[in-house]
Amino acid sequence: MTTNIKNISIVKQKSSRDDLTMRVCMILIGLFLAIAILLPLYTMLSKSLENKEGAFIGISNYVEYFSTPSLFLSAYNSILLSAIGTIILLLVTFIYAYALTRTQMPFKWFFKIIAIIPLLTPSMLGGISLVYWFGNQGVAKGLLMGESIYGPIGIVMGSVYWVFPHALMIIITALSITDARLYEAAVALRTSKIKTFFMVTIPSCKFGLISAGFVVFILIFTDFGVPKVIGGMYNMLATDIYKQVIGQQNFQMGAVVAVVLLIPAIIAFSVDRFVQRKQVALLSASAVPYEPKKSKGLDLTMLMFCSFIAFLIICMIGMAQYAALIKFWPYNLSFTLDNFNFDLIEGGGWGSYFNSIRLSIYTALIGSIIIFFGAYLVEKGRGFSFGRNAFHAVAMIPLAVPGMALGLAYIFFFNNPNNPLNFLYGTMGILVISTITHFYTVSHLTATTALKQMDPEFESVSASLKTPFFRSFQKITAPICMPAILDISVYLFLNAMTTVSAVVFLYSTNTRLASIAVLNMDDQGELAMAAAMAMMIAYTCGGVRILHAIGTHNILGKTQRWRSK
Amino acid sequence: MHHENAQPYLQIRNLTKKFGEFIALKDISIDIIENEFVCFLGPSGCGKTTLLRVIAGLDIQTYGSIIQAGKDISSLPPSERDFGIVFQSYALFPNLTITRNVAVGLENVGMPAPKVQHRVDELLELVGLVDQKDKYPAQLSGGQQQRVALARAMAISPGLLLLDEPLSALDAKVRSRLRHEIKELQHKFAVTTIMVTHDQEEALTMADRIVVMDNGIIEQVGKPEEIYRSPKTKFVADFVGTMNFLSGTIVSNGTAKVGDVVLTCDTEDLPVGSSVMVAIRPEEINARNITNSDSNIVQIEVLHIEFLGSFCRVKLGGGDLKDVSLRADFSISLTRLLSIKVGLKLKVSLPSKFICIYLTD
């Protein structure tokens, strides 16, 4: 207290021109995010509190919703099936991931590739295959012992199929970060294998398991494709929104259902973020990676298990492929390419396929630039921590928002004639914006992780060398993070290609998409054609995945020579 | 020194840095003269790195001012300050060749390409890495990377060179060689330099002046010899080098009592009866040719011997000191001469000019 009286004023650092430019850029991207996510969500929330004439009526819509048993029942159904699906998936993926990371099972590469397949197809594809396998004229209908595939059984099976790779990736990551020394210590202390499993293995990946559980739950809970195709009369929340909005034009009730869908998703998301934060310090820098040892019995058991799972995945995609190539199931099984004549029916057409390609390219290009640049500004900016934290927080929101809710929110927001952005409605532009927004969070986190791995002193050195930020971004940051940027663009491309949930509300006759065409064809009973279109999407995504692998390899070879010693 | 430099090059005044409730720097003031090599020395968490980052503008002080070459830079962002920096991690841009790494700063100030090339060659010549210039950082050894980082920092001829633990990531042998090289380069570049280190040997061998820090305050500023010979505080005495601390009491002006022994020493006007720490370095304890003219002769017994290669660290106790013990460093030849072994009783002298006295906290 006695010292320092002369210098009592707090020093504030002046901002350099770069600091200001970075802030302006970040605010611009932040505004984009606000317009693309916050305002539409707000509009939807207020719509859910209005009557059809647009007057504020408080929570009456919610009261009506919860007192209508048929509507309320679908919330129950959604939670029940998501929970069942989550439990099955956690068990199956844990064993599969364990086999891949902790055993010397042969043909691991094969099982890794097979596990990716469901990522390459729209979620409806599983549903379509299930119809061919277990539908009224299904090959293996008998296996269901009289139960119908159209309903909860089909929804669970279809969901488990398409969510499998998502869960697998999380659990593989969790099982990969472990310290071999812990296992050596356990052996040295003569701990039994089983005890080691529960004392070392499970605790080290429990956060990953919890995280996977929540992610899986949200994915099944909010998915629209599977219940739409195979759900029959069984109501789920996601299909309810569609019925309310498209079927009955009851936008207010649609908004209510969307909010009801949103809340559990946000809760699950928040818990997941909380849990992930706890995981951070599990692994010390001195940890040694685990090298699994050969064990005949275990390796063979795992090989059998993984083969069985791989067999099921191949059955799913294989049946869709088969269905796309035959004349008329089950009466004429001769091969044909007629099913690829998409222009024959309404609501589909090759145009929709090419629209999807355009959407995916735009989303991948524009999205990865905006998202990576935004993450860079947040991660490497100086000062203005309020703005940077706010940006980061807003960038987290899209992951918690189900596509159906996002799409509906977009209708409310952009279709309002008073909105100056109204001109976007019904264009490719709104599809691109909604898709970038829908998949913003995961891409943002990928970018942030890559940026965090860079030496934080690069920025300090650049400042001391008077390097303007756009120069160090272009010459240093972007090249170093190129693999992550490519990952982001492929992630965006694949999702743009396969998504239905948000865009199903937003496409117009000029901007029909392949995935929407699959839905429409299925609606019209053109199941073979739907399978063919779904397979077109799968071929494209598979091709892009391969191109990405080759491209990454080349770019790494060319621009990342420095990585090698 | 030169009278045109009457003004110190860097004036740090009343710097305080708070991180929330935590006070990392408390009212720090120092002057640094042009072309001087100053080391900030202290244990981890003492605030030395924070002080360096505040000088660079990478962190901003809560209060206080910094004047560099007569210009108030207290609130400038790092890009508008005049300094070059080398980090412990070197932070070489991994995707750029050595040449490009060094050239970055020159290109930024708009130097034409041929001149850039010339300057880069000159710098690489100076650090002895011309033949490595087309390689990538990952292809160089730690010591080489370190020199590239130094060349890069010096490219635009900054007025101030900041080194943040530049040698910590290297192994011991390379480290001692590079100490010498850095010091030499600093001389060639003739640049005011601040180095942060927790390694006292580094500070003692390299610095013109050492700033010893602890808990966000400066404990002592001085030439290496001063710091080592006459540490002002118990912390400095303990942190730099090895020191025996014997608890005792002041018995008169000029004497202090430890065990049964009354030692003559400079008691710095401490009042009689104060409890104090009597400090002496192990290498100052003398056992060769003790005569009555030696000060503070103590009868003592060898309790333990630790062989350290070029010398032995001997634990002495008992005798006049009763249950107080101290460590003495005896050269191998002396150990042989006196046939030092456990249980041997001998006389040692604790020369009064090497004794420091600190008040017990």
Coordinates of N, CA, C and O in Angstrom, one line a residue, chain A residues 16-23 25 372-373 376-377 380 459 462-463 466-479, chain B residues 104 107-108:
Chain A
S16 N -2.1 -3.2 -31.5 CA -1.4 -2.9 -32.8 C -2.5 -3.0 -33.9 O -3.6 -3.4 -33.7
R17 N -2.1 -2.5 -35.1 CA -3.0 -2.5 -36.2 C -3.4 -4.0 -36.5 O -4.6 -4.2 -36.7
D18 N -2.5 -4.9 -36.3 CA -2.8 -6.3 -36.5 C -3.9 -6.8 -35.5 O -4.8 -7.5 -35.9
D19 N -3.7 -6.4 -34.3 CA -4.7 -6.8 -33.3 C -6.1 -6.3 -33.7 O -7.0 -7.1 -33.6
L20 N -6.1 -5.1 -34.1 CA -7.4 -4.5 -34.5 C -8.0 -5.3 -35.7 O -9.2 -5.6 -35.8
T21 N -7.1 -5.5 -36.7 CA -7.6 -6.2 -37.9 C -8.2 -7.6 -37.6 O -9.2 -8.0 -38.0
M22 N -7.4 -8.3 -36.7 CA -7.8 -9.6 -36.3 C -9.2 -9.5 -35.6 O -10.0 -10.4 -35.8
R23 N -9.3 -8.5 -34.7 CA -10.6 -8.4 -34.0 C -11.7 -8.1 -35.0 O -12.8 -8.7 -34.8
C25 N -11.9 -9.0 -38.1 CA -12.2 -10.2 -38.8 C -13.0 -11.2 -38.0 O -14.0 -11.8 -38.4
F372 N -11.6 -22.4 -40.2 CA -10.2 -22.5 -39.8 C -9.8 -21.1 -39.4 O -9.1 -20.9 -38.4
F373 N -10.1 -20.1 -40.3 CA -9.7 -18.7 -40.0 C -10.3 -18.2 -38.7 O -9.6 -17.6 -37.9
Y376 N -8.5 -19.7 -35.9 CA -7.2 -19.1 -35.8 C -7.3 -17.8 -35.0 O -6.5 -17.5 -34.1
L377 N -8.3 -17.0 -35.4 CA -8.4 -15.7 -34.7 C -8.7 -15.8 -33.2 O -8.2 -15.1 -32.4
K380 N -5.3 -17.5 -31.6 CA -4.0 -16.8 -31.7 C -4.1 -15.3 -31.5 O -3.1 -14.6 -31.6
E459 N 3.8 -17.1 -32.4 CA 3.2 -15.7 -32.5 C 4.1 -14.7 -31.9 O 4.2 -13.6 -32.4
S462 N 6.9 -14.1 -34.3 CA 6.4 -13.3 -35.4 C 6.2 -11.8 -35.0 O 6.6 -11.0 -35.8
A463 N 5.7 -11.6 -33.8 CA 5.5 -10.2 -33.4 C 6.9 -9.5 -33.3 O 7.0 -8.4 -33.7
K466 N 8.1 -8.5 -36.5 CA 7.2 -7.5 -37.1 C 6.5 -8.2 -38.3 O 6.3 -7.6 -39.4
T467 N 6.2 -9.5 -38.2 CA 5.5 -10.2 -39.2 C 4.0 -9.8 -39.1 O 3.4 -10.0 -38.1
P468 N 3.4 -9.3 -40.2 CA 1.9 -9.0 -40.2 C 1.2 -10.3 -40.0 O 1.6 -11.3 -40.6
F469 N 0.1 -10.3 -39.3 CA -0.6 -11.6 -39.0 C -1.0 -12.4 -40.2 O -0.9 -13.6 -40.2
F470 N -1.5 -11.7 -41.3 CA -2.0 -12.4 -42.4 C -0.8 -13.2 -43.1 O -1.0 -14.2 -43.7
R471 N 0.4 -12.6 -42.9 CA 1.6 -13.2 -43.5 C 1.9 -14.4 -42.7 O 2.2 -15.5 -43.3
S472 N 2.0 -14.3 -41.4 CA 2.3 -15.5 -40.7 C 1.2 -16.6 -40.8 O 1.5 -17.8 -40.7
F473 N 0.0 -16.1 -40.9 CA -1.1 -17.1 -41.1 C -0.9 -17.9 -42.4 O -1.0 -19.1 -42.4
Q474 N -0.5 -17.1 -43.5 CA -0.4 -17.7 -44.8 C 0.8 -18.5 -44.9 O 0.8 -19.6 -45.5
K475 N 1.9 -18.1 -44.3 CA 3.2 -18.7 -44.5 C 3.5 -19.8 -43.5 O 4.3 -20.7 -43.7
I476 N 3.0 -19.6 -42.3 CA 3.4 -20.5 -41.2 C 2.2 -21.4 -40.8 O 2.2 -22.6 -40.9
T477 N 1.1 -20.7 -40.3 CA 0.0 -21.4 -39.6 C -0.7 -22.3 -40.6 O -0.8 -23.5 -40.3
A478 N -1.2 -21.8 -41.7 CA -2.0 -22.6 -42.6 C -1.1 -23.8 -43.2 O -1.7 -24.9 -43.2
P479 N 0.1 -23.6 -43.6 CA 0.8 -24.7 -44.1 C 1.0 -25.8 -43.0 O 0.9 -27.0 -43.3
Chain B
V104 N 12.8 -14.2 -42.6 CA 11.5 -13.7 -42.4 C 11.4 -12.2 -41.9 O 10.8 -11.3 -42.5
E107 N 12.5 -9.6 -44.5 CA 11.5 -9.4 -45.6 C 10.4 -8.5 -45.0 O 9.9 -7.7 -45.7
N108 N 10.1 -8.7 -43.7 CA 9.0 -7.9 -43.1 C 9.3 -6.4 -43.1 O 8.4 -5.6 -43.1

